Short mmCIF file of C-alpha atoms and ligand atoms in Angstrom, two decimals:
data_model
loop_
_atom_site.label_atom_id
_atom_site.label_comp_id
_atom_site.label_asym_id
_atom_site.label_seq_id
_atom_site.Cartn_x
_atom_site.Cartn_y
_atom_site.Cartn_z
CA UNK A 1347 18.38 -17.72 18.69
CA UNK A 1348 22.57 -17.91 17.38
CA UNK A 1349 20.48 -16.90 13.90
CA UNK A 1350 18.71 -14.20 15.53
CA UNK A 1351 21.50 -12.55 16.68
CA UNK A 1352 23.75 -12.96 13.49
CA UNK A 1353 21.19 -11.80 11.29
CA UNK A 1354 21.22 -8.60 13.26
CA UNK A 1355 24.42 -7.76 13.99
CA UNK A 1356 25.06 -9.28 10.49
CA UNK A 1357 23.18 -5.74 9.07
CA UNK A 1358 25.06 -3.80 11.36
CA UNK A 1359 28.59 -5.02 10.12
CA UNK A 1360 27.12 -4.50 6.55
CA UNK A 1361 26.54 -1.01 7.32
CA UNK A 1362 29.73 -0.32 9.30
CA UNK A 1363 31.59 -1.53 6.34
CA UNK A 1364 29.60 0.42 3.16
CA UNK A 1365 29.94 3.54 5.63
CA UNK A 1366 34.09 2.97 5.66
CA UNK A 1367 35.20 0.93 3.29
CA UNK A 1368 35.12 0.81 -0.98
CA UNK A 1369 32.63 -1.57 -1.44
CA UNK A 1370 32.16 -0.23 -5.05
CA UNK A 1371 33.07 -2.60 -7.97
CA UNK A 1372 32.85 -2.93 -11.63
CA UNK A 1373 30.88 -0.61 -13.97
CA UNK A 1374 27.58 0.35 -14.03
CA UNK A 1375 27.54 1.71 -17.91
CA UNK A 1376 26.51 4.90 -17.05
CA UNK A 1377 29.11 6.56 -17.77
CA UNK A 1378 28.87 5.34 -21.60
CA UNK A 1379 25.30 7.05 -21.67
CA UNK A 1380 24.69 10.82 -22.74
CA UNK A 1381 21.95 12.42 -23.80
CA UNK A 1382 21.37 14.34 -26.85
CA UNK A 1383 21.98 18.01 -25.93
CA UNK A 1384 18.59 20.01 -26.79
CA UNK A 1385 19.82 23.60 -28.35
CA UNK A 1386 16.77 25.07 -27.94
CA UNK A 1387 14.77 23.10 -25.27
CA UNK A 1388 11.34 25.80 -25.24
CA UNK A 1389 10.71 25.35 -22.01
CA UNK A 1390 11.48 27.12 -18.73
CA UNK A 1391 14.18 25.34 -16.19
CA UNK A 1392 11.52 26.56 -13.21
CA UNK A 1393 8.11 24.57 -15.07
CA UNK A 1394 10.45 21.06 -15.46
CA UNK A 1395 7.72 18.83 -13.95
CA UNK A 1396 9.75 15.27 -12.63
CA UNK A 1397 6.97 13.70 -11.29
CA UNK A 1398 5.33 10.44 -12.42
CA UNK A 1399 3.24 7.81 -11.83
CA UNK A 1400 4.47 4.09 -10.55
CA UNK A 1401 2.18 1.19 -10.02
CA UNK A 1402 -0.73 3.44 -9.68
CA UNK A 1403 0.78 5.46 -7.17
CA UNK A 1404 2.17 9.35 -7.79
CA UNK A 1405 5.84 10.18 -7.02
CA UNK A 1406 7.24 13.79 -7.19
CA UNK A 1407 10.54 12.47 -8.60
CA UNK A 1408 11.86 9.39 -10.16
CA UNK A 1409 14.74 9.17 -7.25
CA UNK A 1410 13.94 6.03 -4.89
CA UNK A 1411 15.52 5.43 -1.98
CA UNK A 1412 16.52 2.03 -2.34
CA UNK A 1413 16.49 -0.26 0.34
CA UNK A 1414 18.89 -0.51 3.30
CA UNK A 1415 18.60 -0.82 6.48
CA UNK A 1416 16.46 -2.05 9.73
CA UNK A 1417 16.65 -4.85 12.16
CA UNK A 1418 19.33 -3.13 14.63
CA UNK A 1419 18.84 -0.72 17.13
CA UNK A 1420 21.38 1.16 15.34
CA UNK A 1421 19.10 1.51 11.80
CA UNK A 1422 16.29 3.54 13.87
CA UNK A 1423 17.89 7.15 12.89
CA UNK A 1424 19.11 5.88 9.93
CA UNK A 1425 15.29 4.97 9.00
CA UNK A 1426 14.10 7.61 10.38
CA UNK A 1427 16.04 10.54 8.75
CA UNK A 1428 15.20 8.56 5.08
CA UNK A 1429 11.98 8.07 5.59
CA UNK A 1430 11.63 12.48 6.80
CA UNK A 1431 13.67 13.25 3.49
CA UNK A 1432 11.04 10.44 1.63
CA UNK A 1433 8.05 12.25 2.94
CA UNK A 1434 9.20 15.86 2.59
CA UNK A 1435 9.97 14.97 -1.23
CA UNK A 1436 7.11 12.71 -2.32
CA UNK A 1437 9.23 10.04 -3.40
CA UNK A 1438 9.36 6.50 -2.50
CA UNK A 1439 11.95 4.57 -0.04
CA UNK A 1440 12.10 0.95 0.61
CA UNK A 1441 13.63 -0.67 4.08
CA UNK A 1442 15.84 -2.91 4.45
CA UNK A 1443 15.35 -6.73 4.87
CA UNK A 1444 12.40 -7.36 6.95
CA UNK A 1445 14.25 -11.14 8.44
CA UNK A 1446 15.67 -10.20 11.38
CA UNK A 1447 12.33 -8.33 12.74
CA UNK A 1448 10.21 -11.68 11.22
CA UNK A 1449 12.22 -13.94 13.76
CA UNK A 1450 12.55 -11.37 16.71
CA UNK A 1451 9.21 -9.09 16.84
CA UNK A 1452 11.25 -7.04 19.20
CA UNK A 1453 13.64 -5.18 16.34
CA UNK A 1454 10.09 -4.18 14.42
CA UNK A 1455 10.48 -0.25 15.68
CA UNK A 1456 13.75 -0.48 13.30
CA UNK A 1457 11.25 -0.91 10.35
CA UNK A 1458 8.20 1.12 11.64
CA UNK A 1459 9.88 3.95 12.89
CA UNK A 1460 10.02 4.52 8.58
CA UNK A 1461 6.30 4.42 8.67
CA UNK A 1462 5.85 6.64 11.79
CA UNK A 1463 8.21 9.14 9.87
CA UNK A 1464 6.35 9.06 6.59
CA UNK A 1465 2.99 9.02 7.06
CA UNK A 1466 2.12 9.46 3.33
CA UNK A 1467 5.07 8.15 1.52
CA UNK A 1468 5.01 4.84 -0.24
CA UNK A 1469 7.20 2.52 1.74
CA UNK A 1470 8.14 -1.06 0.21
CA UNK A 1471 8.52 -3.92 2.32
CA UNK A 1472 11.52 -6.04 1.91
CA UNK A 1473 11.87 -9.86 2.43
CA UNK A 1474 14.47 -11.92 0.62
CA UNK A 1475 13.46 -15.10 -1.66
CA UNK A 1476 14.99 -17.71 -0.06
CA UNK A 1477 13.11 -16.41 2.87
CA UNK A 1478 9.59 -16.27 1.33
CA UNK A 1479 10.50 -19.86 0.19
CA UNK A 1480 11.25 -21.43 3.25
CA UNK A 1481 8.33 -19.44 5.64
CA UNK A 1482 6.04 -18.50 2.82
CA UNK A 1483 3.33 -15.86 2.54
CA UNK A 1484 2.80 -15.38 6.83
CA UNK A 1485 6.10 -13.27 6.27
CA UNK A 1486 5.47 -11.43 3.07
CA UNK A 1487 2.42 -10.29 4.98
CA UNK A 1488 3.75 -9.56 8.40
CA UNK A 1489 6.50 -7.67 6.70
CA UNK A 1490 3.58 -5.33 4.80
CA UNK A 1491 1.94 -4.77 8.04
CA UNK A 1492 4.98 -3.91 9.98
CA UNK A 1493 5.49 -0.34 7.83
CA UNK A 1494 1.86 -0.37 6.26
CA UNK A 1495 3.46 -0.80 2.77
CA UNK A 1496 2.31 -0.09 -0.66
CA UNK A 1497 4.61 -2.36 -2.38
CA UNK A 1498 6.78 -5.44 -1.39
CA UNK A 1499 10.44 -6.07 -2.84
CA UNK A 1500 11.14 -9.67 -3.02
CA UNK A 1501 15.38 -9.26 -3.01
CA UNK A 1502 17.21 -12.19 -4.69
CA UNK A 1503 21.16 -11.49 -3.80
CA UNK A 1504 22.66 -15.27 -4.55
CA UNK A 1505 25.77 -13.74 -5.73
CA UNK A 1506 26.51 -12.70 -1.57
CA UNK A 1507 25.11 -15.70 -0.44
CA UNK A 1508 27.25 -17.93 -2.65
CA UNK A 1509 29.98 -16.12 -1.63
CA UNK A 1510 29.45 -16.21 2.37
CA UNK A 1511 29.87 -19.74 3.92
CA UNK A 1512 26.76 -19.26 6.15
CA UNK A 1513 24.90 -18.31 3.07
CA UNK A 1514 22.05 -20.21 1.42
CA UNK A 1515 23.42 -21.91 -2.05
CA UNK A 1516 20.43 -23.48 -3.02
CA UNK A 1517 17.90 -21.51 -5.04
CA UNK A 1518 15.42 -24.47 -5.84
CA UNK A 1519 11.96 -23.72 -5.65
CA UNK A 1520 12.10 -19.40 -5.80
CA UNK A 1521 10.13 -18.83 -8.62
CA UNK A 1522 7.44 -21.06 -7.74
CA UNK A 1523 7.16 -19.22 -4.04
CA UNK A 1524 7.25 -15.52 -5.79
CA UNK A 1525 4.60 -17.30 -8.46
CA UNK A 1526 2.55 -18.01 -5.61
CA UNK A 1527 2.99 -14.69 -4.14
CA UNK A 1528 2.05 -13.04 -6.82
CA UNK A 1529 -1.09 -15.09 -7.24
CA UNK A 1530 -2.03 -14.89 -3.68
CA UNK A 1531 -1.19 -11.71 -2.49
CA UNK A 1532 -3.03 -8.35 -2.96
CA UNK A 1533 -0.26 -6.07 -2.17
CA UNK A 1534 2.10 -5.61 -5.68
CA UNK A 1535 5.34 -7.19 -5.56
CA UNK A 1536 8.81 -6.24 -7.02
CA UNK A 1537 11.49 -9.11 -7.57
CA UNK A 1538 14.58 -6.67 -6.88
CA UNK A 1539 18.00 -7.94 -7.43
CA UNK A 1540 20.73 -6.33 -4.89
CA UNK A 1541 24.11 -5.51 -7.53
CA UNK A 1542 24.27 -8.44 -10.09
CA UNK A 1543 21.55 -7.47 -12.74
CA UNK A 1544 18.46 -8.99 -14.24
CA UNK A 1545 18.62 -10.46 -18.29
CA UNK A 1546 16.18 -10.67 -20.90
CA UNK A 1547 15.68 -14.70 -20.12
CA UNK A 1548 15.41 -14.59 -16.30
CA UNK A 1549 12.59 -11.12 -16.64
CA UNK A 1550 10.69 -13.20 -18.49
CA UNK A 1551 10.49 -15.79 -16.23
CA UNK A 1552 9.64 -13.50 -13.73
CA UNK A 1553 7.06 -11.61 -15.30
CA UNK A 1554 5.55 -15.12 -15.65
CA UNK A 1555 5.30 -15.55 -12.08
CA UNK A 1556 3.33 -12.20 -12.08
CA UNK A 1557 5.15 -9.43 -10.69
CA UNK A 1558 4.24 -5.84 -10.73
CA UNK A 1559 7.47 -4.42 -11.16
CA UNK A 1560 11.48 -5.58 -11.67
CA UNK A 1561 14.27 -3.57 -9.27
CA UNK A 1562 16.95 -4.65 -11.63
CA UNK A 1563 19.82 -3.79 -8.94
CA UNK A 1564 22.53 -3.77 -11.60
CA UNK A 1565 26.57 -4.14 -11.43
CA UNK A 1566 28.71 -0.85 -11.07
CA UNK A 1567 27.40 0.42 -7.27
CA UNK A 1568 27.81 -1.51 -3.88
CA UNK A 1569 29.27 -5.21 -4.86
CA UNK A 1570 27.70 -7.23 -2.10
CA UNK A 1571 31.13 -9.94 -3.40
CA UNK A 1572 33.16 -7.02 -2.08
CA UNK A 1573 31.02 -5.96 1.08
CA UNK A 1574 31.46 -9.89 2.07
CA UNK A 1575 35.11 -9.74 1.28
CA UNK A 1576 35.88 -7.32 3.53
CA UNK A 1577 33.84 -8.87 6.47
CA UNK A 1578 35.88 -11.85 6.80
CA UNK A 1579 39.29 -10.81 5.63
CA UNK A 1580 40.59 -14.17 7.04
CA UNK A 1581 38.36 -15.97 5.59
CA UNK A 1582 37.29 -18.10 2.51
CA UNK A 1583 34.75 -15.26 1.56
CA UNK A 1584 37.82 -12.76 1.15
CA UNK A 1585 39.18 -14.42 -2.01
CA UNK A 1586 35.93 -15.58 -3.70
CA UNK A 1587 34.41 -11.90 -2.89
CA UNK A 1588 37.56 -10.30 -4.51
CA UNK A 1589 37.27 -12.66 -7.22
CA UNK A 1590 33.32 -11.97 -7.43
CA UNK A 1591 33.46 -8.16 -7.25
CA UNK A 1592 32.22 -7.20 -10.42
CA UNK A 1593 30.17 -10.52 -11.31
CA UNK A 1594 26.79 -9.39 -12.98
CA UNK A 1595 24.94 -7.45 -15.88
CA UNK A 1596 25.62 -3.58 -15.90
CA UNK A 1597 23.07 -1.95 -14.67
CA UNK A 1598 22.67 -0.27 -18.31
CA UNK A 1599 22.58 -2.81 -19.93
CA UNK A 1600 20.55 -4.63 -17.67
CA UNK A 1601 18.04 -2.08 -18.28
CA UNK A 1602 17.92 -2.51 -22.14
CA UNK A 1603 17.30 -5.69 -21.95
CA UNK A 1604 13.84 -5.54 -20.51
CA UNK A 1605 13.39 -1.83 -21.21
CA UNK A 1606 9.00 -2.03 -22.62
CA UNK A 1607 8.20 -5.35 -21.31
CA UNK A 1608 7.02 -4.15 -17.73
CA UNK A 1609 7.69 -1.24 -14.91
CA UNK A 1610 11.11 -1.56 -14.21
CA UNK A 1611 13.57 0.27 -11.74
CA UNK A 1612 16.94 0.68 -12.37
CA UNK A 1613 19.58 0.21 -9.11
CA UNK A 1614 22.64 -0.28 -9.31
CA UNK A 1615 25.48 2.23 -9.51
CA UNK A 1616 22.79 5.32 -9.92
CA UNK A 1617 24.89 8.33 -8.60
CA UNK A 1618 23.93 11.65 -9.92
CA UNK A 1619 20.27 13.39 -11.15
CA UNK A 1620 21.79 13.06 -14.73
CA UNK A 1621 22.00 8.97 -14.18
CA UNK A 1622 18.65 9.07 -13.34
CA UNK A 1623 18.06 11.18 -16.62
CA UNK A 1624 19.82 8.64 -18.58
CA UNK A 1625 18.08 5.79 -16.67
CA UNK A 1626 14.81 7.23 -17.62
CA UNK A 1627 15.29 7.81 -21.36
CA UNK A 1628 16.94 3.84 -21.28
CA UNK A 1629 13.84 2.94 -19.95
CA UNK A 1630 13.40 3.25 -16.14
CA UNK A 1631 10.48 4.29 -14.75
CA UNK A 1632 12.00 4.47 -11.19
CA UNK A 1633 16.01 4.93 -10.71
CA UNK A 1634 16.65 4.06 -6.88
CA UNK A 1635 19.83 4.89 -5.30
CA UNK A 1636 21.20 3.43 -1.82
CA UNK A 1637 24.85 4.06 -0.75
CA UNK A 1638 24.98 7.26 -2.01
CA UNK A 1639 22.53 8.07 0.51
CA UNK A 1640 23.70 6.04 3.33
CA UNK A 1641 26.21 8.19 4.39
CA UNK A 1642 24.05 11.58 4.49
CA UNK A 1643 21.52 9.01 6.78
CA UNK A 1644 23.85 8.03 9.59
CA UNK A 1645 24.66 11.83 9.75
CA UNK A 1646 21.44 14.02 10.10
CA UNK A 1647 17.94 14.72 8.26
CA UNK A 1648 19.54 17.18 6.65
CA UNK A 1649 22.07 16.18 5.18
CA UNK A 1650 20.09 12.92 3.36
CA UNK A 1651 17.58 16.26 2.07
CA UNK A 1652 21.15 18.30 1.06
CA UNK A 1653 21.57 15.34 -0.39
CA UNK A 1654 18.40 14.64 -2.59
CA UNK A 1655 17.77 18.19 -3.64
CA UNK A 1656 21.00 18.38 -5.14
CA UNK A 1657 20.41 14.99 -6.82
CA UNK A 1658 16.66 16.59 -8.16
CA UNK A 1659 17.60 19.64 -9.43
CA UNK A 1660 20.84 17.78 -11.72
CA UNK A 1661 17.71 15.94 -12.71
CA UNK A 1662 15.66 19.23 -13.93
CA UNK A 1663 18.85 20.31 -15.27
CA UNK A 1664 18.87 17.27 -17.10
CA UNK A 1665 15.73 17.19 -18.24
CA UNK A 1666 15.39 20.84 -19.28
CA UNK A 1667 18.83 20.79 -21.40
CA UNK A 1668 17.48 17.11 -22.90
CA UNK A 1669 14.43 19.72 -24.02
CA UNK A 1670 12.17 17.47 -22.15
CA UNK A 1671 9.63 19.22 -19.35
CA UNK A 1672 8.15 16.06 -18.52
CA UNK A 1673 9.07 12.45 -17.55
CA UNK A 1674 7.25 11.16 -20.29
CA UNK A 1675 8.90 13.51 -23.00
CA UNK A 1676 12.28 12.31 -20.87
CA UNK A 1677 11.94 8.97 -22.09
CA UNK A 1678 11.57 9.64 -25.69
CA UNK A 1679 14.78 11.40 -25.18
CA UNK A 1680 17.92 9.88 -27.25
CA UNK A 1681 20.77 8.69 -26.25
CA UNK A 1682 24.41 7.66 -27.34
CA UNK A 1683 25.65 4.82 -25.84
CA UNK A 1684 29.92 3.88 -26.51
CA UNK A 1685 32.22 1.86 -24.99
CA UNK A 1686 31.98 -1.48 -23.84
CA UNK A 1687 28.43 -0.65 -22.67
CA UNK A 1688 27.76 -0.32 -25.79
CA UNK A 1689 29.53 -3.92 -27.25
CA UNK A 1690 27.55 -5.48 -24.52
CA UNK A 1691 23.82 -4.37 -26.03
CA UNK A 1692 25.22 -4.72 -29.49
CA UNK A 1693 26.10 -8.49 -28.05
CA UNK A 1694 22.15 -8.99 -27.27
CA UNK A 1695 20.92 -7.86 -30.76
CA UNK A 1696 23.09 -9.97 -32.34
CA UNK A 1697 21.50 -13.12 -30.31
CA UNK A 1698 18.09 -12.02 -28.78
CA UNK A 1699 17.24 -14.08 -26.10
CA UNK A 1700 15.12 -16.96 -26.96
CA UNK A 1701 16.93 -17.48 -30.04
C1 FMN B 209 24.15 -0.71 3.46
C2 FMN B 209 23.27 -1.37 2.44
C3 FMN B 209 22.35 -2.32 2.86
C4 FMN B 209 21.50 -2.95 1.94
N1 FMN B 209 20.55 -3.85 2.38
C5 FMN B 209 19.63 -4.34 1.51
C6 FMN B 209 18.57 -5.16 1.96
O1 FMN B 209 18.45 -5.46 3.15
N2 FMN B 209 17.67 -5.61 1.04
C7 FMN B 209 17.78 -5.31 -0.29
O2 FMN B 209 16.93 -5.71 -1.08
N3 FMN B 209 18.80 -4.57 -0.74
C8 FMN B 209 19.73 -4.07 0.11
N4 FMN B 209 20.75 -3.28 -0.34
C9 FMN B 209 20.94 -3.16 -1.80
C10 FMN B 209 20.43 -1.86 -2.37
O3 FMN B 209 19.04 -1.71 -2.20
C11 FMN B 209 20.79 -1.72 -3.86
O4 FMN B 209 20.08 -2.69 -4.61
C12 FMN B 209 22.27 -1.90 -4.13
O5 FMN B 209 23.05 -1.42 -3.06
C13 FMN B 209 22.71 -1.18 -5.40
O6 FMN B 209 22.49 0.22 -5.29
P1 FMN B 209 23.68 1.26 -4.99
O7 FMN B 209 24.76 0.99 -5.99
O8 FMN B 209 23.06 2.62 -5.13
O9 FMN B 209 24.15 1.01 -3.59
C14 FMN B 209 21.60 -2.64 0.56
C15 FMN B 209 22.54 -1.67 0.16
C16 FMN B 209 23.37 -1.04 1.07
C17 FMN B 209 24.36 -0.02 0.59
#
C-alpha cells in the first residue's frame, strides 16, 4: 500500500515540478540541423499533405503526443484535454505509466478517460521494463485493455532510477521479458527510452527481441536527472541529478544511428514543426513531443489545440519551403548538420558499431 501511494503522488510531484521548474538539460542537436532551402519548391503551401502511415495505422501528422501522465486524480483533465486535441487532429498520444493504475484498479479513469476522449485515435499503453519484468505479460495486457490501445510503449528510464534512492538499479533480465513480449503478445510494442537516447549496439539488441517500433527519447528535452534533482533538494538525488543532467545520446544523433533499420520515433527535445521536419528527413517516422505540451494540458483544450496547430502548420511551412509536399518526399530531403552534433555522427562513422 506505502508503494501505492508513492507511485501516485510520485507522478503528481513529477508534474508539479516540469510545470514550474527548468527541468531542461543538455542538447538535443537540433539546433545543428537545417534543411536545404528549396528555391522553387512547385508545389502549393495549401496541398502540403503531412500525413503518414505508422505500424499500419494512418496519422494526419507526424506530431505524437508523447507520453505523460495518469495515475492521479489530478491527470484526468490533463488526459482528457490531450487525448480531445489527439482526436480532433488524427494524430497519436501515448499515456503515461500505466503502474500506479496496475496496483490500485481504482486510479484506471486517469488512463481511460484518454480513451473515452478519443474514440478513434491511436492511444499507446505505457508500462515500464522493470515492471513487465517483475509482473510479466498480465500487466502489459491489463494496461492495453485499460485505454483499448493500438500500441504498447515499453519505457526504460534507468538513468532516473539510478539516480533516485527508491529507484530500481538492477536491469538484469529486461531484454529477455520485452523478448518474450514481443513473442507472446499480439498488440505491437515500442521499447521507448524517456531522455537518455538509444545507440546503434543497444537497437540492435532490441530489434532482436522483436519490437515493432523504437521511441528513442533522446537528450536535450526534460532530463528526468534534473526532474529528480529538484524533488529532493536535500537529498542524495540533488547532486547525482545535477551531475546526471545531460547524461545520454542527443536525440539527433540518436536518430542517425538507427535511422533505416526499423520504425523509429524521435523524443527528446522536439520543440517546433521545423524539428519535426528535421526529425523526419534524419529519419523519424514519428517525432513525439511531451513538455512542450504539458503546460497547454493543465490549462484548457484549447490551448493544447493552439498549441498543435501552430506546431503543424511550422511543419507545412517546413515541408513546402524543403520543396517536399509529402512525408515521404520529406525524408529524402537534405540536411546540413555542424557543430558538435555533427563531431558526434562523424565519431560513429569513424567506428561503426560492431567493429
Ligand atoms: C511530466 C512528464 C511525465 C512523463 N511521464 C512519462 C511516463 O510515465 N512514461 C514514459 O514513458 N515517459 C514519460 N515521460 C517522458 C516523455 O514521454 C518523453 O520521452 C521525454 O519527456 C522527452 O520528451 P520532451 O523533451 O518533449 O519532454 C514524461 C515526460 C514528462 C514531461
Amino acid at each position: 500500500m506505502r508503494e501505492q501511494i508513492s507511485t501516485s503522488s510520485r507522478k503528481l510531484d513529477h508534474l508539479r515540478i516540469c510545470r514550474e521548474h527548468r527541468v531542461e538539460a543538455g542538447f538535443s542537436g537540433f539546433s545543428d540541423v537545417r534543411l536545404v532551402h528549396a528555391a522553387l519548391p512547385e508545389c502549393s503551401l495549401s496541398e502540403i499533405d503531412t500525413g503518414v502511415r505508422f505500424l499500419g495505422h494512418r496519422f494526419a501528422s507526424p506530431l505524437f503526443i508523447a507520453a505523460m501522465t495518469g495515475g492521479h486524480r489530478d491527470a484526468i483533465p490533463i488526459n482528457r484535454n490531450l487525448a480531445l486535441a489527439a482526436e480532433r487532429f488524427g494524430i497519436g498520444m501515448g499515456v503515461g505509466s500505466q503502474r500506479a493504475a496496475l496496483e490500485d484498479p481504482e486510479l484506471e479513469n486517469s488512463f481511460a478517460v484518454a480513451r473515452e476522449a478519443a474514440p478513434r485515435a491511436f492511444l499507446c499503453a505505457n508500462l515500464g521494463v522493470v515492471q513487465l519484468r517483475d509482473h510479466g505479460i498480465e500487466w502489459a495486457e491489463r494496461a492495453v485493455e485499460m485505454i483499448d490501445a493500438q500500441a504498447i510503449c515499453i519505457h526504460a528510464n534507468f538513468l532516473q532510477e539510478a539516480i533516485m534512492p527508491e529507484g530500481d538499479h538492477d536491469a538484469r533480465g529486461c531484454l529477455e521479458a520485452l523478448t518474450t513480449l514481443c513473442r507472446e503478445f499480439t498488440v505491437p510494442v515500442i521499447l521507448k527510452e524517456t531522455g537518455a537516447g538509444v545507440s546503434g549496439e543497444v537497437a540492435g539488441r532490441i530489434w532482436a527481441a522483436g519490437v515493432s517500433a523504437i521511441d528513442i527519447g533522446g537528450l536535450g528535452g526534460t532530463s528526468w536527472a534534473r526532474v529528480e534533482a529538484i524533488r529532493s533538494p536535500a537529498g542524495p538525488s540533488a547532486r547525482l541529478g545535477e551531475r546526471f543532467s545531460d547524461w545520454g545520446i542527443p536525440t539527433v544523433v540518436s536518430l542517425r544511428e538507427m535511422a533505416g533499420t526499423g520504425p523509429v520515433i524521435a523524443t527528446g527535445g522536439v520543440r517546433s514543426g521545423l524539428d519535426v521536419a528535421k526529425g523526419l528527413a534524419l529519419g523519424a517516422d514519428l517525432c513525439g513531443m511531451a513538455l512542450p505540451l504539458l503546460a497547454p494540458a493543465m490549462e484548457s483544450e484549447e490551448a493544447v489545440e493552439n498549441a498543435i496547430d501552430g506546431y503543424t502548420k511550422e511543419l507545412a511551412v517546413a515541408m513546402f519551403l524543403s520543396g517536399a509536399r509529402t512525408v515521404k518526399s520529406m525524408k529524402k530531403v537534405r540536411t546540413w548538420i555542424t557543430g558538435t552534433t555533427r563531431q558526434m555522427i562523424e565519431r560513429i562513422q569513424e567506428k561503426p558499431y560492431g567493429s
